[in-house]
Short mmCIF file of C-alpha atoms and ligand atoms in Angstrom, two decimals:
data_model
loop_
_atom_site.label_atom_id
_atom_site.label_comp_id
_atom_site.label_asym_id
_atom_site.label_seq_id
_atom_site.Cartn_x
_atom_site.Cartn_y
_atom_site.Cartn_z
CA MET A 1 -6.56 0.97 18.47
CA LYS A 2 -3.61 1.39 20.84
CA LEU A 3 -0.65 0.48 18.64
CA GLN A 4 1.64 -0.81 21.49
CA ASN A 5 2.47 -4.54 20.78
CA LYS A 6 -0.15 -4.79 17.99
CA VAL A 7 0.87 -6.83 14.93
CA ILE A 8 0.67 -4.75 11.65
CA ALA A 9 1.44 -6.32 8.26
CA ILE A 10 2.76 -3.93 5.60
CA THR A 11 3.11 -5.18 2.02
CA GLY A 12 5.90 -3.80 -0.12
CA SER A 13 7.74 -2.73 3.07
CA GLY A 14 11.21 -3.53 1.74
CA GLN A 15 11.71 0.04 0.74
CA GLY A 16 9.95 3.38 0.09
CA LEU A 17 6.62 4.26 1.69
CA GLY A 18 6.22 0.78 3.12
CA ARG A 19 9.53 0.95 5.00
CA ALA A 20 8.82 4.44 6.26
CA MET A 21 5.42 3.42 7.61
CA ALA A 22 7.03 0.29 9.27
CA VAL A 23 9.51 2.53 11.16
CA HIS A 24 6.74 5.08 11.96
CA LEU A 25 4.46 2.40 13.44
CA ALA A 26 7.41 0.80 15.26
CA LYS A 27 8.00 4.11 17.09
CA GLU A 28 4.38 3.78 18.34
CA GLY A 29 5.26 0.23 19.64
CA ALA A 30 3.71 -1.80 16.86
CA GLN A 31 5.25 -5.05 15.74
CA ILE A 32 5.70 -5.35 11.93
CA ALA A 33 5.12 -8.14 9.55
CA ILE A 34 7.31 -7.13 6.58
CA ILE A 35 6.00 -8.51 3.33
CA ASP A 36 7.94 -8.07 0.13
CA LEU A 37 9.87 -9.81 -2.60
CA ASN A 38 13.52 -8.84 -1.82
CA GLN A 39 14.94 -10.53 1.31
CA GLU A 40 17.88 -8.15 1.64
CA HIS A 41 15.72 -5.02 1.41
CA MET A 42 13.42 -6.64 4.05
CA GLU A 43 16.30 -7.32 6.37
CA GLU A 44 17.21 -3.61 6.19
CA THR A 45 13.62 -2.66 7.09
CA ARG A 46 13.74 -5.11 10.02
CA ALA A 47 17.00 -3.53 11.29
CA GLN A 48 15.38 -0.05 11.13
CA VAL A 49 12.25 -1.25 12.97
CA GLU A 50 14.50 -2.69 15.69
CA ALA A 51 16.52 0.51 15.87
CA ALA A 52 13.17 2.27 16.43
CA GLY A 53 12.59 0.07 19.47
CA SER A 54 10.27 -2.65 18.23
CA GLN A 55 10.27 -6.11 16.56
CA ALA A 56 9.64 -7.34 13.04
CA SER A 57 9.41 -10.60 11.09
CA VAL A 58 9.98 -10.93 7.43
CA PHE A 59 7.78 -12.83 4.90
CA VAL A 60 8.87 -13.17 1.36
CA CYS A 61 5.66 -13.11 -0.71
CA ASN A 62 4.39 -12.14 -4.05
CA VAL A 63 1.04 -10.36 -3.21
CA ALA A 64 -0.30 -11.42 -6.56
CA ASP A 65 0.05 -15.17 -5.90
CA GLU A 66 -2.96 -16.56 -4.04
CA ALA A 67 -1.20 -19.48 -2.51
CA GLN A 68 1.70 -17.46 -1.29
CA VAL A 69 -0.61 -14.84 0.23
CA GLU A 70 -2.74 -17.55 1.98
CA ALA A 71 0.43 -19.16 3.48
CA THR A 72 1.94 -15.86 4.47
CA PHE A 73 -1.08 -14.51 6.57
CA GLN A 74 -1.49 -17.85 8.32
CA ALA A 75 2.26 -17.78 9.13
CA ILE A 76 2.01 -14.17 10.40
CA SER A 77 -0.81 -15.12 12.75
CA GLU A 78 1.05 -18.21 13.98
CA GLN A 79 4.43 -16.68 14.35
CA MET A 80 3.42 -13.26 15.65
CA GLY A 81 0.47 -14.19 17.80
CA GLY A 82 -2.39 -12.68 15.71
CA LEU A 83 -2.88 -9.84 13.29
CA HIS A 84 -4.39 -6.45 14.05
CA GLY A 85 -3.66 -4.34 11.01
CA LEU A 86 -2.73 -4.57 7.31
CA ILE A 87 -1.36 -1.80 5.09
CA ASN A 88 -1.80 -2.78 1.44
CA ASN A 89 1.09 -0.82 0.12
CA ALA A 90 2.94 -3.01 -2.52
CA GLY A 91 2.59 -1.43 -5.91
CA ILE A 92 4.29 -1.05 -9.33
CA LEU A 93 4.23 1.27 -12.28
CA ARG A 94 4.06 0.32 -16.03
CA ASP A 95 3.17 3.58 -17.47
CA GLY A 96 2.18 4.23 -21.13
CA LEU A 97 -0.47 5.83 -23.29
CA LEU A 98 -3.55 3.81 -24.05
CA ILE A 99 -2.70 4.44 -27.74
CA LYS A 100 -0.40 6.77 -29.56
CA ALA A 101 -0.73 7.31 -33.26
CA LYS A 102 2.07 9.44 -34.91
CA ASP A 103 3.35 9.56 -38.48
CA GLY A 104 1.30 6.50 -39.45
CA GLU A 105 2.72 4.51 -36.52
CA VAL A 106 0.46 3.17 -33.72
CA LYS A 107 1.76 2.30 -30.32
CA LYS A 108 -0.54 0.75 -27.67
CA MET A 109 -0.42 -0.16 -23.98
CA SER A 110 0.12 -3.93 -24.14
CA LEU A 111 -2.12 -6.32 -22.33
CA ALA A 112 0.99 -7.46 -20.38
CA GLN A 113 1.55 -3.92 -19.24
CA TRP A 114 -2.08 -3.66 -18.10
CA GLN A 115 -2.19 -7.09 -16.41
CA ALA A 116 1.10 -6.71 -14.53
CA VAL A 117 -0.24 -3.62 -12.75
CA ILE A 118 -3.68 -5.04 -12.18
CA ASP A 119 -2.17 -8.24 -10.77
CA VAL A 120 0.00 -6.51 -8.14
CA ASN A 121 -1.93 -3.26 -7.46
CA LEU A 122 -5.49 -4.57 -7.51
CA THR A 123 -5.62 -8.37 -7.22
CA GLY A 124 -2.78 -8.25 -4.66
CA VAL A 125 -4.80 -5.86 -2.50
CA PHE A 126 -7.89 -8.12 -2.85
CA LEU A 127 -5.92 -11.14 -1.84
CA CYS A 128 -4.07 -9.72 1.12
CA GLY A 129 -7.22 -7.86 2.34
CA ARG A 130 -9.19 -11.15 2.19
CA GLU A 131 -6.61 -13.20 3.98
CA ALA A 132 -5.86 -10.56 6.61
CA ALA A 133 -9.60 -10.29 7.42
CA GLU A 134 -9.81 -14.09 7.90
CA GLN A 135 -6.98 -13.91 10.46
CA MET A 136 -8.53 -10.96 12.24
CA ILE A 137 -11.92 -12.67 12.39
CA LYS A 138 -10.31 -15.86 13.88
CA THR A 139 -8.92 -13.97 16.82
CA ASN A 140 -12.03 -11.85 17.22
CA GLU A 141 -9.96 -8.84 18.34
CA GLY A 142 -11.08 -6.61 15.44
CA GLY A 143 -8.55 -4.78 13.24
CA CYS A 144 -7.91 -2.19 10.59
CA ILE A 145 -7.02 -2.34 6.89
CA ILE A 146 -5.50 0.50 4.95
CA ASN A 147 -5.27 0.39 1.17
CA ILE A 148 -2.69 2.71 -0.42
CA SER A 149 -4.43 4.38 -3.31
CA SER A 150 -3.14 7.40 -5.17
CA ILE A 151 -4.04 10.87 -6.43
CA ALA A 152 -4.00 9.06 -9.81
CA ARG A 153 -7.24 7.30 -8.96
CA ALA A 154 -9.05 10.30 -10.45
CA GLY A 155 -7.50 9.35 -13.83
CA ASN A 156 -3.99 10.38 -14.92
CA PHE A 157 -2.33 10.77 -18.33
CA GLY A 158 -0.22 7.72 -19.19
CA GLN A 159 -1.62 5.62 -16.31
CA THR A 160 -4.69 3.75 -17.63
CA ASN A 161 -3.60 0.60 -15.66
CA TYR A 162 -2.36 2.41 -12.49
CA SER A 163 -5.32 4.71 -12.31
CA ALA A 164 -7.82 1.91 -12.63
CA ALA A 165 -6.20 -0.13 -9.90
CA LYS A 166 -5.92 2.80 -7.61
CA ALA A 167 -9.60 3.72 -8.05
CA GLY A 168 -10.40 0.04 -7.40
CA VAL A 169 -8.51 -0.16 -4.09
CA ALA A 170 -10.20 2.97 -2.85
CA ALA A 171 -13.58 1.45 -3.70
CA MET A 172 -12.55 -1.75 -1.99
CA ALA A 173 -11.75 0.05 1.28
CA VAL A 174 -15.28 1.54 1.32
CA THR A 175 -16.78 -1.92 0.49
CA TRP A 176 -14.85 -3.59 3.26
CA ALA A 177 -15.76 -0.89 5.76
CA LYS A 178 -19.35 -1.83 5.12
CA GLU A 179 -18.95 -5.62 5.08
CA LEU A 180 -16.34 -6.10 7.83
CA ALA A 181 -17.79 -3.77 10.47
CA ARG A 182 -19.71 -6.70 11.95
CA TYR A 183 -16.31 -8.27 12.77
CA LYS A 184 -14.95 -5.03 14.29
CA ILE A 185 -12.63 -4.51 11.32
CA ARG A 186 -12.30 -1.06 9.88
CA ALA A 187 -11.06 -0.19 6.38
CA ASN A 188 -9.69 3.03 4.96
CA ALA A 189 -7.43 4.24 2.12
CA ILE A 190 -4.70 6.76 1.83
CA ALA A 191 -4.33 8.57 -1.54
CA PRO A 192 -0.87 10.10 -1.61
CA GLY A 193 0.18 12.78 -4.05
CA PHE A 194 3.78 12.78 -5.23
CA ILE A 195 6.07 11.44 -2.44
CA ALA A 196 9.79 11.19 -2.63
CA THR A 197 10.59 7.43 -2.79
CA GLU A 198 12.41 4.99 -5.11
CA MET A 199 9.24 4.94 -7.28
CA THR A 200 9.26 8.54 -8.03
CA ALA A 201 13.14 8.74 -8.14
CA GLY A 202 12.66 6.69 -11.36
CA MET A 203 10.78 9.48 -13.01
CA LYS A 204 12.44 11.95 -15.49
CA PRO A 205 13.83 15.07 -13.52
CA GLU A 206 12.04 17.46 -15.98
CA ALA A 207 8.73 15.67 -15.30
CA LEU A 208 9.29 15.84 -11.49
CA GLU A 209 10.18 19.56 -11.71
CA LYS A 210 6.92 20.26 -13.64
CA ILE A 211 4.89 18.37 -11.16
CA CYS A 212 6.41 20.12 -8.21
CA ALA A 213 5.69 23.43 -9.67
CA GLY A 214 2.00 22.57 -9.76
CA ILE A 215 1.92 21.40 -6.16
CA PRO A 216 0.29 24.07 -3.95
CA ALA A 217 2.62 23.04 -1.03
CA GLY A 218 5.56 23.62 -3.41
CA ARG A 219 7.29 20.34 -2.85
CA MET A 220 6.86 16.58 -2.88
CA GLY A 221 5.61 14.89 0.25
CA THR A 222 7.82 12.77 2.49
CA PRO A 223 7.32 9.16 3.40
CA ASP A 224 6.98 10.22 6.99
CA GLU A 225 3.95 12.38 6.14
CA ILE A 226 2.26 9.24 4.77
CA GLY A 227 3.38 7.40 7.93
CA ASP A 228 1.58 10.01 10.06
CA ALA A 229 -1.66 9.41 8.14
CA ALA A 230 -1.35 5.61 8.68
CA VAL A 231 -0.83 6.01 12.39
CA PHE A 232 -3.91 8.23 12.49
CA LEU A 233 -6.17 5.78 10.62
CA LEU A 234 -5.01 2.82 12.68
CA ALA A 235 -5.39 4.53 16.06
CA ASN A 236 -8.74 6.24 15.53
CA ASP A 237 -11.48 3.67 16.06
CA TYR A 238 -14.25 5.82 14.44
CA MET A 239 -12.39 6.21 11.10
CA SER A 240 -13.76 3.79 8.59
CA GLY A 241 -14.72 3.76 4.90
CA ARG A 242 -12.78 6.97 4.03
CA ILE A 243 -10.10 7.96 1.68
CA ILE A 244 -7.53 10.36 3.22
CA GLU A 245 -5.71 12.50 0.67
CA VAL A 246 -2.22 13.48 1.55
CA ASP A 247 -1.11 15.49 -1.50
CA GLY A 248 -0.04 18.96 -0.52
CA GLY A 249 -3.23 20.31 -2.17
CA LEU A 250 -2.48 18.93 -5.69
CA ARG A 251 -5.36 18.09 -8.00
CA LEU A 252 -4.64 16.20 -11.24
P1 NAP B 1 8.46 1.58 -4.24
O1 NAP B 1 9.54 2.31 -3.65
O2 NAP B 1 8.61 1.05 -5.65
O3 NAP B 1 8.11 0.29 -3.24
C1 NAP B 1 7.19 -0.66 -3.62
C2 NAP B 1 7.52 -1.93 -2.92
O4 NAP B 1 6.55 -2.97 -3.28
C3 NAP B 1 8.97 -2.50 -3.35
O5 NAP B 1 9.67 -2.90 -2.19
C4 NAP B 1 8.55 -3.69 -4.27
O6 NAP B 1 9.57 -4.68 -4.23
C5 NAP B 1 7.28 -4.11 -3.57
N1 NAP B 1 6.60 -5.00 -4.53
C6 NAP B 1 6.35 -4.85 -5.82
N2 NAP B 1 5.60 -5.86 -6.31
C7 NAP B 1 5.42 -6.73 -5.36
C8 NAP B 1 4.76 -7.99 -5.25
N3 NAP B 1 4.22 -8.47 -6.39
N4 NAP B 1 4.64 -8.53 -4.03
C9 NAP B 1 5.23 -8.02 -2.92
N5 NAP B 1 5.89 -6.82 -2.97
C10 NAP B 1 5.96 -6.18 -4.18
O7 NAP B 1 7.11 2.34 -4.27
P2 NAP B 1 6.54 3.50 -3.21
O8 NAP B 1 6.78 4.76 -3.82
O9 NAP B 1 7.14 3.23 -1.83
O10 NAP B 1 5.00 3.28 -3.20
C11 NAP B 1 4.33 2.43 -2.35
C12 NAP B 1 2.82 2.45 -2.65
O11 NAP B 1 2.40 3.84 -2.63
C13 NAP B 1 2.46 1.91 -3.98
O12 NAP B 1 1.24 1.24 -3.90
C14 NAP B 1 2.29 3.12 -4.83
O13 NAP B 1 1.54 3.02 -5.95
C15 NAP B 1 1.73 4.10 -3.80
N6 NAP B 1 1.95 5.53 -4.13
C16 NAP B 1 3.18 6.04 -4.21
C17 NAP B 1 3.26 7.39 -4.51
C18 NAP B 1 4.69 8.06 -4.58
O14 NAP B 1 4.73 9.28 -4.90
N7 NAP B 1 5.79 7.41 -4.22
C19 NAP B 1 2.16 8.24 -4.69
C20 NAP B 1 0.89 7.59 -4.70
C21 NAP B 1 0.81 6.30 -4.33
P3 NAP B 1 10.76 -4.79 -5.24
O15 NAP B 1 11.32 -3.44 -5.33
O16 NAP B 1 11.64 -5.86 -4.74
O17 NAP B 1 10.02 -5.16 -6.51
#
């Protein structure tokens, strides 16, 4: 797919990886549908997309809310003249151990902690993927969906909820590659390692230091390095059903 003037929707693009990918794709000439919760953050992304020489529209939408997602993708198609790509990037963390028993006290991951992550990181990807595919099918121009998974999809300490969701979105990309090929829609996933964004800035410095020491590349990744992977997956018409790992060689 040539990215010039193509409409690419990116969820969670009010900051972090989503914003970096928006700016990266804008430099390739893509028009960006910015989907997120915080209008102010989205306006900043829009300004950066415009500074990169392209255009963007903002759509306030909770990706876990079916009615909002349906309305948003319809609006993107109508206002931006179609939809050619979706990056399912919005995600949250609610880390905790499944269960911790110490000195006679038992602490558990709550159902609310589990459900919050599943709602945004798994159900949100399902809903946005489904609605994006419908819009792509309507215009019959094909398209490409990228799910942002994580190195944690292999299973990570303290991340029962997050790991389960990230394994799920990787599996969904493979499923969609099989189901949607007949509509000329490709689907892939990117599994980033540790990338310097607002999400990882919230981690304890000693935990980050320990993680970096174990990364063969010796450092965290940059959002631009994830942007490069997204451009490659969108542009290469023979890439489908694959999970690209961008993690500096780290294995959990
Ligand atoms: P981030 O800085 O926290 O950005 C996530 C964005 O998603 C925020 O703008 C957030 O909005 C938005 N969002 C959250 N819930 C939403 C919802 N229900 N509907 C719409 N938007 C919502 O995170 P990031 O580090 O850029 O991560 C982006 C993606 O990459 C996530 O899926 C994450 O799991 C994945 N990932 C990140 C890393 C890493 O090292 N950073 C590694 C592997 C995978 P608000 O801030 O307004 O809530």
